[in-house]
Amino acid sequence: MITKDDILKLITEMNLHEDPAKIQSDQLFRNQGIDSLDVTTLYFEVEERFKVQLAEEDEEKYNTIDSMLKYINAK
Amino acid sequence: MLGIVSIGKYIPSERVNNLDFVKKFDVDSNFVKNKLGVSKRAKAEDSEDVVSMCKKAIADLQLKSAFELDEIDVMILITQSPEGGIPHLSAKIHGDLGMKVNCACFDVSLGCSGFVYGLSIIQSFMESNGFKKGLLLTCDPYSKIINVEDKNTSMLFGDAATASLIGDDAKFSMGKFTFGTCGNDWRALVFDGDFLTMNGRQVFNFAASNIPLDIKNNLIKNELDLDDIDLFLFHPGSKYIIETLQRKCSIESVKVFSDIDSYGNTVSSSIPLLLEEKFEDDNNNILISGFGVGLSFASTVLKRRIK
């Protein structure tokens, strides 16, 4: 089971946000200072780190921390 | 031993400033400068085409390296320009320059991996036929096929042409090559007849997944370690992908050169342009790695022969 802390840890390691503690888990990544290229990298690293597939056509289903956890943990 | 003697180039003087488009595409200057790594894109004039640009690159090459066009036994053009087809564009260049009849000319349809593939092709072709001098040309003026409304592509690509002289009195010889194709992902970068379309995420994933392993395999094949490489020249798809690869391959940033800020991603010309800038520097082993449309990749190590 992947947790919010797992995702935040990854965001911190990747240096994608100046203050990961301020990331709102129900808000879009792109609306919280993580630009499109960084979001692409985040998705890639999530797939690699947690050995999951984030289908491109499903992006709307995992574009926040909450929805990402729901998407991944349902598989 | 055959290798790269010298590199000529042509980059059009006109520039399109990406900072003029930040509002249109809802990005900021930091994104343009530090993520894309392209502040300005070189743009060919409407009257310019692959043939005219390659001829200018050849003229530049002749200023740098004394050779006669009559000495050229083979001329290979790496291009995927829609201008091409029947006849092949290298034949047009040959005709315009009045080159000798017994000179082999052909085009190779590859993009960002094309220069690396091209080096292997021209080396093999020359060696198997006993040829002494050859020209490897690159030119993909993407400005002619980019949709200026497409945020994914319109801020990345620039126009240029290069001409590399291949011969015995080489400054760099080629090591062993590694090649690959991810044909399942061909839809990620396609010309649809009107415009180039690119799935940035798919191209990024392809590069991040395949290139680090290809680098590792290429070093093994060349019996080298990471520390033996003085300079890494990755195809500069964007500053972002370069930094990602550098991190994934555990390469010191000082060993990576990828500055395309003043002219953009020039597709098949990208690596030879970077190499031309570093040609006279004191690097003994330069690893070059091209990857992109296909999706295709190739790497090799260039080894300095003449000090």
Tab-separated table of C-alpha atoms in Angstrom:
chain	number	residue	atom	x	y	z
A	1	MET	CA	0.000	0.000	0.000
A	2	ILE	CA	1.521	3.323	-1.106
A	3	THR	CA	0.973	6.264	1.202
A	4	LYS	CA	0.886	10.039	0.942
A	5	ASP	CA	4.256	10.118	2.696
A	6	ASP	CA	5.743	7.896	-0.028
A	7	ILE	CA	4.705	10.387	-2.713
A	8	LEU	CA	5.850	13.389	-0.703
A	9	LYS	CA	9.186	11.697	-0.053
A	10	LEU	CA	9.647	11.210	-3.776
A	11	ILE	CA	8.710	14.826	-4.509
A	12	THR	CA	11.254	15.922	-1.897
A	13	GLU	CA	14.013	13.673	-3.273
A	14	MET	CA	13.371	14.995	-6.756
A	15	ASN	CA	13.369	18.579	-5.533
A	16	LEU	CA	10.107	19.307	-7.321
A	17	HIS	CA	8.647	21.699	-4.762
A	18	GLU	CA	10.208	24.349	-2.575
A	19	ASP	CA	8.169	23.208	0.440
A	20	PRO	CA	6.616	19.747	0.008
A	21	ALA	CA	4.922	20.041	3.414
A	22	LYS	CA	2.658	22.670	1.865
A	23	ILE	CA	1.431	20.456	-0.955
A	24	GLN	CA	-2.315	19.966	-0.791
A	25	SER	CA	-3.133	16.344	-1.492
A	26	ASP	CA	-6.447	17.139	-3.174
A	27	GLN	CA	-5.080	19.824	-5.508
A	28	LEU	CA	-3.618	19.286	-8.967
A	29	PHE	CA	0.168	18.913	-9.019
A	30	ARG	CA	0.318	21.457	-11.838
A	31	ASN	CA	-1.530	24.047	-9.751
A	32	GLN	CA	0.964	23.804	-6.937
A	33	GLY	CA	4.145	25.014	-8.584
A	34	ILE	CA	5.080	21.705	-10.211
A	35	ASP	CA	5.369	22.449	-13.920
A	36	SER	CA	4.437	20.108	-16.756
A	37	LEU	CA	7.949	18.716	-17.216
A	38	ASP	CA	8.305	18.040	-13.510
A	39	VAL	CA	4.911	16.335	-13.458
A	40	THR	CA	6.043	14.104	-16.341
A	41	THR	CA	9.151	13.182	-14.388
A	42	LEU	CA	7.132	12.565	-11.236
A	43	TYR	CA	4.877	10.134	-13.076
A	44	PHE	CA	7.922	8.349	-14.494
A	45	GLU	CA	9.628	8.074	-11.117
A	46	VAL	CA	6.410	6.873	-9.445
A	47	GLU	CA	6.168	4.122	-12.061
A	48	GLU	CA	9.808	3.150	-11.544
A	49	ARG	CA	9.849	3.410	-7.762
A	50	PHE	CA	6.569	1.627	-7.050
A	51	LYS	CA	6.535	-0.666	-10.097
A	52	VAL	CA	3.147	0.556	-11.269
A	53	GLN	CA	1.730	1.720	-14.564
A	54	LEU	CA	0.180	5.165	-14.829
A	55	ALA	CA	-1.733	4.866	-18.107
A	56	GLU	CA	-1.492	8.073	-20.046
A	57	GLU	CA	-5.158	8.086	-20.987
A	58	ASP	CA	-6.032	7.948	-17.278
A	59	GLU	CA	-4.048	11.028	-16.251
A	60	GLU	CA	-7.100	12.779	-14.846
A	61	LYS	CA	-7.395	9.895	-12.407
A	62	TYR	CA	-3.979	10.426	-10.788
A	63	ASN	CA	-3.149	14.126	-11.124
A	64	THR	CA	-3.379	14.839	-7.385
A	65	ILE	CA	-1.792	12.980	-4.488
A	66	ASP	CA	-5.157	11.686	-3.279
A	67	SER	CA	-6.279	10.473	-6.693
A	68	MET	CA	-2.855	8.977	-7.410
A	69	LEU	CA	-2.977	6.914	-4.239
A	70	LYS	CA	-6.506	5.768	-5.045
A	71	TYR	CA	-5.480	4.865	-8.588
A	72	ILE	CA	-2.337	2.971	-7.621
A	73	ASN	CA	-3.677	1.187	-4.566
A	74	ALA	CA	-6.734	-0.041	-6.456
A	75	LYS	CA	-4.525	-2.077	-8.803
B	1	MET	CA	41.565	4.480	-39.571
B	2	LEU	CA	38.573	6.423	-40.785
B	3	GLY	CA	37.054	9.057	-38.564
B	4	ILE	CA	35.798	12.621	-38.317
B	5	VAL	CA	38.286	15.046	-39.841
B	6	SER	CA	36.294	18.227	-39.432
B	7	ILE	CA	32.724	19.527	-39.095
B	8	GLY	CA	31.129	22.372	-41.015
B	9	LYS	CA	27.869	23.981	-39.991
B	10	TYR	CA	25.160	26.354	-41.069
B	11	ILE	CA	22.770	27.927	-38.576
B	12	PRO	CA	20.361	30.501	-40.070
B	13	SER	CA	20.796	33.990	-38.664
B	14	GLU	CA	17.107	34.583	-37.922
B	15	ARG	CA	16.023	33.815	-34.374
B	16	VAL	CA	12.589	33.407	-32.815
B	17	ASN	CA	12.600	34.463	-29.185
B	18	ASN	CA	10.784	31.997	-26.933
B	19	LEU	CA	10.367	34.665	-24.276
B	20	ASP	CA	7.873	36.333	-26.636
B	21	PHE	CA	5.607	33.297	-26.206
B	22	VAL	CA	5.583	32.758	-22.445
B	23	LYS	CA	2.185	34.417	-22.047
B	24	LYS	CA	0.675	32.548	-24.987
B	25	PHE	CA	1.713	29.162	-23.613
B	26	ASP	CA	1.262	30.024	-19.930
B	27	VAL	CA	4.868	29.364	-18.934
B	28	ASP	CA	7.489	31.593	-17.341
B	29	SER	CA	11.007	32.608	-18.346
B	30	ASN	CA	12.501	30.156	-15.853
B	31	PHE	CA	10.721	27.307	-17.629
B	32	VAL	CA	12.023	28.482	-21.004
B	33	LYS	CA	15.602	29.005	-19.867
B	34	ASN	CA	16.102	26.270	-17.296
B	35	LYS	CA	13.701	23.510	-18.276
B	36	LEU	CA	13.542	23.720	-22.057
B	37	GLY	CA	16.985	25.269	-22.283
B	38	VAL	CA	15.994	27.128	-25.459
B	39	SER	CA	15.689	30.911	-25.280
B	40	LYS	CA	15.938	31.406	-29.046
B	41	ARG	CA	15.275	29.157	-32.019
B	42	ALA	CA	17.112	29.416	-35.335
B	43	LYS	CA	14.688	29.707	-38.224
B	44	ALA	CA	15.436	29.132	-41.883
B	45	GLU	CA	14.100	31.668	-44.344
B	46	ASP	CA	11.222	30.576	-46.548
B	47	SER	CA	13.597	30.446	-49.501
B	48	GLU	CA	15.973	28.120	-47.676
B	49	ASP	CA	15.639	24.367	-47.843
B	50	VAL	CA	17.630	21.249	-46.992
B	51	VAL	CA	19.680	21.465	-50.179
B	52	SER	CA	20.633	25.125	-49.763
B	53	MET	CA	21.386	24.714	-46.061
B	54	CYS	CA	23.576	21.654	-46.625
B	55	LYS	CA	25.492	23.460	-49.344
B	56	LYS	CA	26.260	26.247	-46.874
B	57	ALA	CA	27.431	23.705	-44.293
B	58	ILE	CA	29.706	22.138	-46.911
B	59	ALA	CA	31.100	25.573	-47.785
B	60	ASP	CA	31.858	26.148	-44.101
B	61	LEU	CA	33.549	22.756	-43.951
B	62	GLN	CA	35.736	23.654	-46.915
B	63	LEU	CA	36.934	26.747	-45.073
B	64	LYS	CA	37.949	24.594	-42.131
B	65	SER	CA	39.443	21.640	-43.954
B	66	ALA	CA	41.302	21.665	-47.237
B	67	PHE	CA	39.699	19.148	-49.567
B	68	GLU	CA	38.291	19.118	-53.060
B	69	LEU	CA	34.731	18.015	-53.709
B	70	ASP	CA	36.166	15.717	-56.406
B	71	GLU	CA	37.826	13.716	-53.627
B	72	ILE	CA	34.466	12.772	-52.083
B	73	ASP	CA	33.627	9.123	-52.742
B	74	VAL	CA	30.357	9.048	-50.808
B	75	MET	CA	27.885	11.612	-49.506
B	76	ILE	CA	25.175	10.568	-47.079
B	77	LEU	CA	22.419	12.937	-45.976
B	78	ILE	CA	20.554	12.309	-42.745
B	79	THR	CA	17.151	13.935	-43.115
B	80	GLN	CA	13.464	13.313	-42.706
B	81	SER	CA	12.416	16.524	-44.352
B	82	PRO	CA	9.183	16.189	-46.325
B	83	GLU	CA	11.064	17.946	-49.153
B	84	GLY	CA	12.754	14.628	-49.717
B	85	GLY	CA	11.423	11.692	-51.693
B	86	ILE	CA	12.061	11.412	-55.391
B	87	PRO	CA	14.846	12.148	-56.079
B	88	HIS	CA	16.850	11.843	-52.894
B	89	LEU	CA	18.092	15.224	-51.707
B	90	SER	CA	21.759	14.192	-51.614
B	91	ALA	CA	21.532	13.734	-55.399
B	92	LYS	CA	20.300	17.315	-55.749
B	93	ILE	CA	23.190	18.560	-53.604
B	94	HIS	CA	25.583	16.468	-55.704
B	95	GLY	CA	24.196	17.997	-58.893
B	96	ASP	CA	24.229	21.568	-57.637
B	97	LEU	CA	27.862	21.231	-56.532
B	98	GLY	CA	29.001	19.503	-59.718
B	99	MET	CA	30.484	16.554	-57.845
B	100	LYS	CA	32.096	13.621	-59.658
B	101	VAL	CA	29.964	10.922	-61.251
B	102	ASN	CA	31.520	8.058	-59.311
B	103	CYS	CA	30.395	9.406	-55.971
B	104	ALA	CA	27.781	7.398	-54.100
B	105	CYS	CA	24.932	9.517	-52.726
B	106	PHE	CA	21.948	8.505	-50.663
B	107	ASP	CA	19.646	9.784	-47.939
B	108	VAL	CA	18.953	8.103	-44.611
B	109	SER	CA	15.623	8.665	-42.903
B	110	LEU	CA	16.480	9.190	-39.246
B	111	GLY	CA	16.138	12.118	-36.891
B	112	CYS	CA	17.760	12.759	-33.560
B	113	SER	CA	19.658	9.450	-33.572
B	114	GLY	CA	20.647	9.985	-37.202
B	115	PHE	CA	24.140	11.418	-36.825
B	116	VAL	CA	25.281	8.479	-34.694
B	117	TYR	CA	23.690	5.935	-37.045
B	118	GLY	CA	25.159	7.922	-39.926
B	119	LEU	CA	28.697	7.647	-38.584
B	120	SER	CA	28.396	3.869	-38.469
B	121	ILE	CA	26.844	3.730	-41.923
B	122	ILE	CA	29.426	5.930	-43.601
B	123	GLN	CA	32.342	4.238	-41.858
B	124	SER	CA	31.144	0.777	-42.909
B	125	PHE	CA	30.309	1.921	-46.444
B	126	MET	CA	33.706	3.539	-46.887
B	127	GLU	CA	35.664	0.664	-45.374
B	128	SER	CA	33.886	-2.017	-47.394
B	129	ASN	CA	34.392	-0.060	-50.618
B	130	GLY	CA	37.915	1.213	-50.022
B	131	PHE	CA	36.786	4.849	-50.039
B	132	LYS	CA	39.068	7.575	-48.739
B	133	LYS	CA	36.854	10.594	-48.180
B	134	GLY	CA	33.154	10.979	-47.445
B	135	LEU	CA	30.669	13.601	-46.348
B	136	LEU	CA	28.035	12.998	-43.687
B	137	LEU	CA	25.353	15.675	-43.860
B	138	THR	CA	22.501	16.419	-41.481
B	139	CYS	CA	19.543	18.752	-41.930
B	140	ASP	CA	16.008	18.786	-40.505
B	141	PRO	CA	14.467	22.257	-40.738
B	142	TYR	CA	11.517	21.523	-38.455
B	143	SER	CA	10.328	25.131	-38.559
B	144	LYS	CA	8.652	24.183	-41.826
B	145	ILE	CA	6.512	21.475	-40.177
B	146	ILE	CA	5.849	22.859	-36.693
B	147	ASN	CA	2.400	24.056	-35.668
B	148	VAL	CA	3.072	27.400	-34.000
B	149	GLU	CA	-0.011	26.861	-31.831
B	150	ASP	CA	1.361	23.597	-30.406
B	151	LYS	CA	2.913	24.192	-27.004
B	152	ASN	CA	4.547	20.755	-27.074
B	153	THR	CA	6.697	21.435	-30.116
B	154	SER	CA	6.770	25.091	-31.111
B	155	MET	CA	9.299	26.262	-28.518
B	156	LEU	CA	11.827	23.461	-28.906
B	157	PHE	CA	13.101	23.062	-32.414
B	158	GLY	CA	15.594	25.112	-34.406
B	159	ASP	CA	16.936	24.823	-37.965
B	160	ALA	CA	20.507	23.989	-38.937
B	161	ALA	CA	22.667	21.852	-41.205
B	162	THR	CA	26.038	20.188	-40.677
B	163	ALA	CA	28.618	18.579	-42.917
B	164	SER	CA	31.225	16.222	-41.457
B	165	LEU	CA	34.289	15.219	-43.435
B	166	ILE	CA	35.123	11.565	-42.895
B	167	GLY	CA	38.620	10.402	-43.811
B	168	ASP	CA	41.901	8.869	-42.723
B	169	ASP	CA	43.483	11.999	-41.260
B	170	ALA	CA	40.788	12.071	-38.599
B	171	LYS	CA	40.773	13.971	-35.360
B	172	PHE	CA	38.324	11.475	-33.866
B	173	SER	CA	37.746	7.857	-34.754
B	174	MET	CA	34.555	6.002	-33.894
B	175	GLY	CA	34.454	3.247	-31.308
B	176	LYS	CA	31.880	0.483	-31.218
B	177	PHE	CA	28.246	1.409	-31.629
B	178	THR	CA	25.058	0.377	-29.873
B	179	PHE	CA	21.674	0.828	-31.513
B	180	GLY	CA	18.043	0.383	-30.598
B	181	THR	CA	14.479	0.916	-31.712
B	182	CYS	CA	11.254	1.108	-29.733
B	183	GLY	CA	8.954	0.774	-32.718
B	184	ASN	CA	5.900	0.203	-30.522
B	185	ASP	CA	6.152	3.858	-29.579
B	186	TRP	CA	6.459	5.288	-33.105
B	187	ARG	CA	3.292	7.331	-32.616
B	188	ALA	CA	5.051	9.479	-29.991
B	189	LEU	CA	6.710	11.641	-32.666
B	190	VAL	CA	4.988	11.812	-36.023
B	191	PHE	CA	4.611	14.082	-39.037
B	192	ASP	CA	0.955	13.861	-39.990
B	193	GLY	CA	1.315	15.429	-43.407
B	194	ASP	CA	0.795	18.949	-42.113
B	195	PHE	CA	2.539	19.208	-38.772
B	196	LEU	CA	4.855	17.399	-36.411
B	197	THR	CA	3.071	16.075	-33.328
B	198	MET	CA	4.856	14.926	-30.211
B	199	ASN	CA	3.746	13.117	-27.081
B	200	GLY	CA	6.268	14.660	-24.713
B	201	ARG	CA	5.627	12.279	-21.862
B	202	GLN	CA	6.074	9.214	-24.041
B	203	VAL	CA	9.301	10.567	-25.540
B	204	PHE	CA	10.610	11.457	-22.074
B	205	ASN	CA	9.747	7.999	-20.713
B	206	PHE	CA	11.436	6.358	-23.701
B	207	ALA	CA	14.638	8.356	-23.172
B	208	ALA	CA	14.720	7.986	-19.376
B	209	SER	CA	14.101	4.233	-19.642
B	210	ASN	CA	16.393	3.296	-22.526
B	211	ILE	CA	19.314	5.692	-22.699
B	212	PRO	CA	20.955	5.010	-19.326
B	213	LEU	CA	21.024	1.295	-20.158
B	214	ASP	CA	22.315	1.998	-23.658
B	215	ILE	CA	25.111	4.128	-22.227
B	216	LYS	CA	26.039	1.289	-19.885
B	217	ASN	CA	25.977	-1.248	-22.729
B	218	ASN	CA	28.004	1.004	-24.987
B	219	LEU	CA	30.694	1.506	-22.368
B	220	ILE	CA	30.917	-2.249	-21.862
B	221	LYS	CA	31.151	-2.786	-25.610
B	222	ASN	CA	33.947	-0.225	-25.837
B	223	GLU	CA	35.671	-1.689	-22.771
B	224	LEU	CA	35.489	1.623	-20.968
B	225	ASP	CA	34.247	2.877	-17.634
B	226	LEU	CA	32.194	5.995	-16.974
B	227	ASP	CA	35.336	7.698	-15.631
B	228	ASP	CA	37.142	7.104	-18.932
B	229	ILE	CA	34.733	9.449	-20.715
B	230	ASP	CA	35.860	13.073	-20.761
B	231	LEU	CA	32.719	14.501	-22.336
B	232	PHE	CA	29.130	13.350	-22.858
B	233	LEU	CA	27.163	14.776	-25.760
B	234	PHE	CA	23.560	13.652	-25.474
B	235	HIS	CA	21.027	14.692	-28.079
B	236	PRO	CA	19.737	17.888	-26.445
B	237	GLY	CA	16.004	17.219	-26.670
B	238	SER	CA	15.633	19.702	-23.831
B	239	LYS	CA	17.731	20.803	-20.886
B	240	TYR	CA	15.382	18.810	-18.727
B	241	ILE	CA	15.969	15.463	-20.381
B	242	ILE	CA	19.731	16.055	-20.335
B	243	GLU	CA	19.693	16.694	-16.596
B	244	THR	CA	17.505	13.632	-16.071
B	245	LEU	CA	19.920	11.425	-18.013
B	246	GLN	CA	22.918	12.922	-16.278
B	247	ARG	CA	21.346	12.086	-12.924
B	248	LYS	CA	20.292	8.586	-13.925
B	249	CYS	CA	23.716	7.781	-15.402
B	250	SER	CA	25.510	9.325	-12.398
B	251	ILE	CA	27.547	11.652	-14.593
B	252	GLU	CA	29.203	14.770	-13.201
B	253	SER	CA	27.524	17.831	-14.702
B	254	VAL	CA	30.872	19.287	-15.718
B	255	LYS	CA	31.282	16.427	-18.195
B	256	VAL	CA	28.015	17.112	-20.014
B	257	PHE	CA	27.751	19.773	-22.709
B	258	SER	CA	24.354	20.536	-24.153
B	259	ASP	CA	24.045	24.269	-24.689
B	260	ILE	CA	21.423	24.898	-27.351
B	261	ASP	CA	19.991	28.009	-25.738
B	262	SER	CA	20.707	30.280	-28.691
B	263	TYR	CA	19.396	28.102	-31.531
B	264	GLY	CA	17.253	25.171	-30.272
B	265	ASN	CA	16.973	21.435	-30.802
B	266	THR	CA	18.168	20.919	-34.375
B	267	VAL	CA	17.251	17.226	-34.560
B	268	SER	CA	19.863	15.315	-36.625
B	269	SER	CA	22.227	18.316	-36.503
B	270	SER	CA	22.136	18.586	-32.710
B	271	ILE	CA	25.057	16.317	-31.857
B	272	PRO	CA	27.416	17.425	-34.657
B	273	LEU	CA	26.787	21.065	-33.678
B	274	LEU	CA	27.724	20.339	-30.063
B	275	LEU	CA	30.706	18.290	-31.238
B	276	GLU	CA	31.858	21.083	-33.546
B	277	GLU	CA	31.936	23.468	-30.590
B	278	LYS	CA	34.075	21.065	-28.584
B	279	PHE	CA	36.163	19.744	-31.465
B	280	GLU	CA	39.399	21.443	-30.513
B	281	ASP	CA	39.060	20.945	-26.756
B	282	ASP	CA	41.279	18.529	-24.905
B	283	ASN	CA	38.916	15.551	-24.697
B	284	ASN	CA	40.211	12.085	-25.456
B	285	ASN	CA	36.972	10.126	-25.211
B	286	ILE	CA	33.625	11.681	-26.106
B	287	LEU	CA	30.482	9.610	-25.728
B	288	ILE	CA	27.737	10.673	-28.130
B	289	SER	CA	24.178	9.439	-27.767
B	290	GLY	CA	21.314	10.288	-30.098
B	291	PHE	CA	17.673	9.369	-29.414
B	292	GLY	CA	14.282	10.416	-30.679
B	293	VAL	CA	11.921	9.864	-33.565
B	294	GLY	CA	11.248	6.197	-34.285
B	295	LEU	CA	11.643	5.886	-31.438
B	296	SER	CA	15.288	5.246	-32.127
B	297	PHE	CA	18.591	5.509	-30.300
B	298	ALA	CA	22.298	4.984	-30.897
B	299	SER	CA	25.528	5.652	-29.048
B	300	THR	CA	29.249	5.431	-29.600
B	301	VAL	CA	32.502	6.722	-28.150
B	302	LEU	CA	34.630	9.050	-30.259
B	303	LYS	CA	38.331	8.643	-29.570
B	304	ARG	CA	40.836	11.410	-30.232
B	305	ARG	CA	43.531	10.514	-32.791
B	306	ILE	CA	45.358	13.761	-33.431
B	307	LYS	CA	46.446	16.038	-30.631
